[in-house]
mmCIF file of C-alpha atoms and ligand atoms in Angstrom:
data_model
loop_
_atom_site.group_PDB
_atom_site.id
_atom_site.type_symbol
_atom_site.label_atom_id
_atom_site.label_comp_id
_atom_site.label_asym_id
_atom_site.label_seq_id
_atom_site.Cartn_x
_atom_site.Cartn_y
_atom_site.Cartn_z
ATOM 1 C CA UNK A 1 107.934 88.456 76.584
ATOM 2 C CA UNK A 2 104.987 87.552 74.088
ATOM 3 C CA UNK A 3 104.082 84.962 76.492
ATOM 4 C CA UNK A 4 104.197 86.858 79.642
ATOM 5 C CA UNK A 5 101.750 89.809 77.547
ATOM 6 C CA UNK A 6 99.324 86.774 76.682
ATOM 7 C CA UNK A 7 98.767 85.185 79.967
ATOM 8 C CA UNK A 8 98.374 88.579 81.597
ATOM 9 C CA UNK A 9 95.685 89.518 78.924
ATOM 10 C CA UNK A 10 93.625 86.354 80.194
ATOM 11 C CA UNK A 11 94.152 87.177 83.955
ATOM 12 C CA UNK A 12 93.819 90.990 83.916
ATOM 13 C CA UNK A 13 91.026 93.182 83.073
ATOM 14 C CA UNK A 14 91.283 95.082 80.042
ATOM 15 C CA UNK A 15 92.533 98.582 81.574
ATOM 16 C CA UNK A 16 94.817 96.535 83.556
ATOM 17 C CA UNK A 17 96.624 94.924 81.600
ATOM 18 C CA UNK A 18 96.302 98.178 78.891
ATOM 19 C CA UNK A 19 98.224 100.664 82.931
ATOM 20 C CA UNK A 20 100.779 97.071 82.907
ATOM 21 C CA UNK A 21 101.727 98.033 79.286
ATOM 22 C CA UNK A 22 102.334 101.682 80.118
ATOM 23 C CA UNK A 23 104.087 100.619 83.462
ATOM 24 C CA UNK A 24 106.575 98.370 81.363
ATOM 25 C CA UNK A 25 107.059 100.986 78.556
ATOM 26 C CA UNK A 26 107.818 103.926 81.582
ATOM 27 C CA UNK A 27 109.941 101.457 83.661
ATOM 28 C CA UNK A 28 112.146 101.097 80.619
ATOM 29 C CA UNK A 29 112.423 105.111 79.892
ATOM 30 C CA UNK A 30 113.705 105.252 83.709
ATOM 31 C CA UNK A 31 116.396 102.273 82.910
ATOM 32 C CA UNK A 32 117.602 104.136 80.142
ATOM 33 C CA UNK A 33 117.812 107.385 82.211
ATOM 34 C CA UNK A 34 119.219 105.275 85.385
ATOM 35 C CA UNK A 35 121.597 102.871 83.409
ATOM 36 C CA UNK A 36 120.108 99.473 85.112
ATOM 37 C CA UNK A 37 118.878 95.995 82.489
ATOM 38 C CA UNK A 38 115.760 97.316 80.630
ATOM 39 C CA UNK A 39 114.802 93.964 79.739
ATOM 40 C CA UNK A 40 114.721 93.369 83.944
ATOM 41 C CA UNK A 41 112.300 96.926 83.834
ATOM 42 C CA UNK A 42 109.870 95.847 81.001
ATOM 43 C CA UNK A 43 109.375 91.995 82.807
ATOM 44 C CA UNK A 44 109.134 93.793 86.139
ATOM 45 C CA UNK A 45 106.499 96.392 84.959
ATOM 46 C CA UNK A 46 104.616 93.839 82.799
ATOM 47 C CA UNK A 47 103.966 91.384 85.629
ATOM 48 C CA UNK A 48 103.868 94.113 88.545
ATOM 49 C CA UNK A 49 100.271 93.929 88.588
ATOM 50 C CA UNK A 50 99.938 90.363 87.756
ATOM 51 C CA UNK A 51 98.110 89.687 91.825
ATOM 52 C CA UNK A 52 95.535 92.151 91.113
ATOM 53 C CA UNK A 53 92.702 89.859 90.378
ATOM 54 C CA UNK A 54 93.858 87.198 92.816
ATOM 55 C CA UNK A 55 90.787 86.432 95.550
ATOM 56 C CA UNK A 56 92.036 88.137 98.849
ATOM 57 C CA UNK A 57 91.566 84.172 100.422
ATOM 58 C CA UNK A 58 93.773 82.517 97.731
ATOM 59 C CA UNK A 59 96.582 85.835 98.621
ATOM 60 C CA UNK A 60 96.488 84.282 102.203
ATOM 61 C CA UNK A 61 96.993 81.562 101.088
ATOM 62 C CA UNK A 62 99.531 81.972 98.450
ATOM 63 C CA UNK A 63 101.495 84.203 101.694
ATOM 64 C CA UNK A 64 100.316 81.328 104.035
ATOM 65 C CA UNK A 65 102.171 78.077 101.827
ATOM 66 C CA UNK A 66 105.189 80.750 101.075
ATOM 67 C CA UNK A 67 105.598 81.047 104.709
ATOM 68 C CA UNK A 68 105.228 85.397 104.332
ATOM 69 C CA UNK A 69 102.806 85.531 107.372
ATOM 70 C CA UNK A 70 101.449 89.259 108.053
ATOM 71 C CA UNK A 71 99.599 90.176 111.184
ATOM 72 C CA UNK A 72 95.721 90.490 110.383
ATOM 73 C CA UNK A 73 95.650 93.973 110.140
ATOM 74 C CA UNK A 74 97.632 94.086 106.659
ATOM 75 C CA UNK A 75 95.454 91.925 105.487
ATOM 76 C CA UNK A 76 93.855 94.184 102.201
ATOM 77 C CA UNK A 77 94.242 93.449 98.819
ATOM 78 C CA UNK A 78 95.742 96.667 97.974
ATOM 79 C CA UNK A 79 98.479 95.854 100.575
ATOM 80 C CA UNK A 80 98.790 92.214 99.746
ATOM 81 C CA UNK A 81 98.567 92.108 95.741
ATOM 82 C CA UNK A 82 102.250 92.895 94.894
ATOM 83 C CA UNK A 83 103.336 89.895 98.138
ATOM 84 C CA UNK A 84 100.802 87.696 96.225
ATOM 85 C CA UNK A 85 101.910 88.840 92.942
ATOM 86 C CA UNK A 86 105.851 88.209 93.294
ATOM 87 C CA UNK A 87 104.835 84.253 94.479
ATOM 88 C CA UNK A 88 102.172 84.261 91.354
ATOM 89 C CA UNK A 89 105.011 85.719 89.280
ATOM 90 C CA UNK A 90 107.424 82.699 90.449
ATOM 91 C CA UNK A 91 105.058 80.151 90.465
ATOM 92 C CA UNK A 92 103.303 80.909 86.881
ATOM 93 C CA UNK A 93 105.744 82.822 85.080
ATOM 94 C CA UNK A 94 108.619 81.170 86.418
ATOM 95 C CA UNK A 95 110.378 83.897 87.398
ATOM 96 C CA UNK A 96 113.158 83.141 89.048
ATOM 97 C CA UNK A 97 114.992 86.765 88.967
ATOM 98 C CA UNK A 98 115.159 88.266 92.264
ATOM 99 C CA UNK A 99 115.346 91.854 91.684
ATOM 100 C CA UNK A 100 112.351 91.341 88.994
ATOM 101 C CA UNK A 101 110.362 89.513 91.525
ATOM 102 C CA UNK A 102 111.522 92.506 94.394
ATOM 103 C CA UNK A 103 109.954 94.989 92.329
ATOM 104 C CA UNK A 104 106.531 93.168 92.019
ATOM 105 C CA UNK A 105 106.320 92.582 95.777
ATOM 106 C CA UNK A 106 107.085 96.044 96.853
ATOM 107 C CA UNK A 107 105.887 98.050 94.278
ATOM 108 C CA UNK A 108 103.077 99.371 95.853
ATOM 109 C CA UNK A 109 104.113 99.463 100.028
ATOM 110 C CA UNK A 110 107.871 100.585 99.149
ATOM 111 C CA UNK A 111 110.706 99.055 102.104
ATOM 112 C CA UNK A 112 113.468 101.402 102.722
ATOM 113 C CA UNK A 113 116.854 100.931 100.937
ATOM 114 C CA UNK A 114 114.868 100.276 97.405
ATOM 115 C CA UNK A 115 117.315 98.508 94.330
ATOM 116 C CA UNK A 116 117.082 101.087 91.642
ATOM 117 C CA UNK A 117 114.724 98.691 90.033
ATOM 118 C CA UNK A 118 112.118 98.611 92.719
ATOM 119 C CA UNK A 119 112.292 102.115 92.917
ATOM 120 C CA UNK A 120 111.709 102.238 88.957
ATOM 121 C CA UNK A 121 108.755 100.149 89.404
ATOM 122 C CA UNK A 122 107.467 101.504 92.009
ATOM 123 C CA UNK A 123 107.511 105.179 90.862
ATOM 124 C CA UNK A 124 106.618 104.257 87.211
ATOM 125 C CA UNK A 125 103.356 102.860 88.564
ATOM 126 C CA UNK A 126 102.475 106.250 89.304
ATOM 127 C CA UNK A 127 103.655 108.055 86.604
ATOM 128 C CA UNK A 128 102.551 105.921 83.494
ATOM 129 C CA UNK A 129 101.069 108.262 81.195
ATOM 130 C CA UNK A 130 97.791 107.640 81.771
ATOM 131 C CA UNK A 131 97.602 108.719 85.275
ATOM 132 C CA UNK A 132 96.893 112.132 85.388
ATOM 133 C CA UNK A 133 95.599 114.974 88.229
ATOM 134 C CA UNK A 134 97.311 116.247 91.267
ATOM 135 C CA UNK A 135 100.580 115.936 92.074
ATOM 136 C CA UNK A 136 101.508 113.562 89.252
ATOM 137 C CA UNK A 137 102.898 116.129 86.534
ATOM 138 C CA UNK A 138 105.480 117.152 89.220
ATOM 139 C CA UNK A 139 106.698 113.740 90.394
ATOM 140 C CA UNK A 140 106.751 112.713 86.595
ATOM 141 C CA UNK A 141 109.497 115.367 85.511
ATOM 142 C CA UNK A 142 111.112 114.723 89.121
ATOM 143 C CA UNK A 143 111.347 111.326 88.615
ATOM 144 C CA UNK A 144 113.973 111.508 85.834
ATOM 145 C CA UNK A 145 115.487 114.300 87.710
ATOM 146 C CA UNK A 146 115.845 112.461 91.161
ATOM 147 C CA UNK A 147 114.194 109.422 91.265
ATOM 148 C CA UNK A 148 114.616 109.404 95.307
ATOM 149 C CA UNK A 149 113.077 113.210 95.941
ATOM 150 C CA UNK A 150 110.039 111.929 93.345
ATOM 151 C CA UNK A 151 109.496 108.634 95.649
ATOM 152 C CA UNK A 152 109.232 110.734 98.697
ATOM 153 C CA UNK A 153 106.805 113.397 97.781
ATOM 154 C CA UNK A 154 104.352 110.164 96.242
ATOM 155 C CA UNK A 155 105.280 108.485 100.118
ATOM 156 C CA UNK A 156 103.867 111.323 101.821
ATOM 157 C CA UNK A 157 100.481 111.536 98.961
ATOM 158 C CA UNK A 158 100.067 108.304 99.462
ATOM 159 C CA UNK A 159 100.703 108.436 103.202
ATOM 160 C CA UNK A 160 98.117 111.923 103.495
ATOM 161 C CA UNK A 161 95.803 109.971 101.340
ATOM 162 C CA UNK A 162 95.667 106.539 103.262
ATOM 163 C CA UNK A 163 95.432 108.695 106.254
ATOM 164 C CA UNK A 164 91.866 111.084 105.012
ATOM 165 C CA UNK A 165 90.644 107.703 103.921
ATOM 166 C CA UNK A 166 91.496 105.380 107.293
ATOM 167 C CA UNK A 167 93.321 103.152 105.548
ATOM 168 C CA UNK A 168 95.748 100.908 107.099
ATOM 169 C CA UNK A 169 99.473 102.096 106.555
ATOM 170 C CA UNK A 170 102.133 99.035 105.944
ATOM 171 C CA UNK A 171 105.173 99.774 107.886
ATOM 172 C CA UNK A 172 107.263 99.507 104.860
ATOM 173 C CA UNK A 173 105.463 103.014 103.899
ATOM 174 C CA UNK A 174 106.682 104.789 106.933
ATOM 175 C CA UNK A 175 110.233 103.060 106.733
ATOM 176 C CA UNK A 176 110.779 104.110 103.161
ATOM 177 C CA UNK A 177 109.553 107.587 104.159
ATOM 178 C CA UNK A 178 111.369 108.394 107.001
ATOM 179 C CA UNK A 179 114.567 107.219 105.410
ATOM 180 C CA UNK A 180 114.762 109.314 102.868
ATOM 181 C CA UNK A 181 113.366 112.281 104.918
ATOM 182 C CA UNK A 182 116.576 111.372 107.114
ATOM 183 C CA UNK A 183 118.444 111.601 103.703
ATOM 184 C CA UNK A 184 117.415 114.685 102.539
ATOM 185 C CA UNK A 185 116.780 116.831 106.099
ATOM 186 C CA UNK A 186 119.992 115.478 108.055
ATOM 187 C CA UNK A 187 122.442 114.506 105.631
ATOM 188 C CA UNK A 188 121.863 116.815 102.686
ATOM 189 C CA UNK A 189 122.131 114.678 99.607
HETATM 190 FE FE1 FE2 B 201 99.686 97.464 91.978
HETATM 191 FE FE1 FE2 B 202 99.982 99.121 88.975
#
């Protein structure tokens, strides 16, 4: 774990690698609460971020050589750093944990039918306790409540959000929404 925290200090920027910290220490509260490995939590929110500073060219790459092809359109680092992350986090960290390196690849555009560690990752990225304004007080407290109603209201922020700014949507985003809208609205639970 020392090791992991040391190599990400050299490849992150400062408040980077200061939101991983806070993303490992949340991920582990929600483990607890959920009853899932928090030693699986803290790897998976330490190296979550670790394809942020990777060069959008070397992240087509790294998807190119690992055969993960997306059309042109999803091509964004915001889309592409947790695809590029989960290879970086296999490659360099030697990772070799599936559901650890599941979390880092989809912790930002979500898939539908989440592990409850990808959901844990995904949501703790939000609510670390440094992240602050909006909406974020509410999904906090939800997401020890019901991790699954706190994932959909950040879905449709982020969706609202991505849609003000004309941002590109990944599929994944609308999958994972409009599975657990079908969840909630038509089967009740
Ligand atoms: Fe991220
Ligand atoms: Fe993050």
């Amino acid at each position: 774990m020392d090791q992991i925290k040391m190599h990400l200090e050299e490849i992150l920027r400062s408040r980077r690698y200061r939101h991983s910290l806070q993303v490992a220490h949340t991920a582990v509260k929600l483990a607890k609460r959920y009853r899932i490995d928090t030693r699986k939590a803290e790897i998976a929110g330490l190296v979550h971020d670790c394809g942020k500073n990777i060069s959008l060219d070397r992240m087509k790459e790294l998807l190119r050589i690992n055969k993960a092809d997306l059309p042109k359109e999803y091509f964004s680092a915001a889309l592409l750093h947790g695809f590029a992350g989960a290879i970086y986090a296999r490659n360099v960290f030697k990772i070799a944990d599936k559901d650890i390196l599941d979390a880092v690849k989809y912790h930002t555009v979500g898939r539908k039918n989440m592990t409850m560690l990808e959901k844990i990752i995904y949501i703790a990225d939000v609510i670390e306790p440094k992240r602050e304004g909006g909406k974020i007080e509410m999904i906090r407290q939800l997401a020890f409540e019901n991790i699954d109603q706190a994932i959909l209201f950040e879905v449709e922020d982020k969706i609202e959000f991505l849609m003000k700014n004309r941002k590109i949507i990944h599929p994944n985003t609308i999958e994972l929404r409009n599975t657990l809208i079908y969840r909630f609205e038509f089967e009740g639970k």
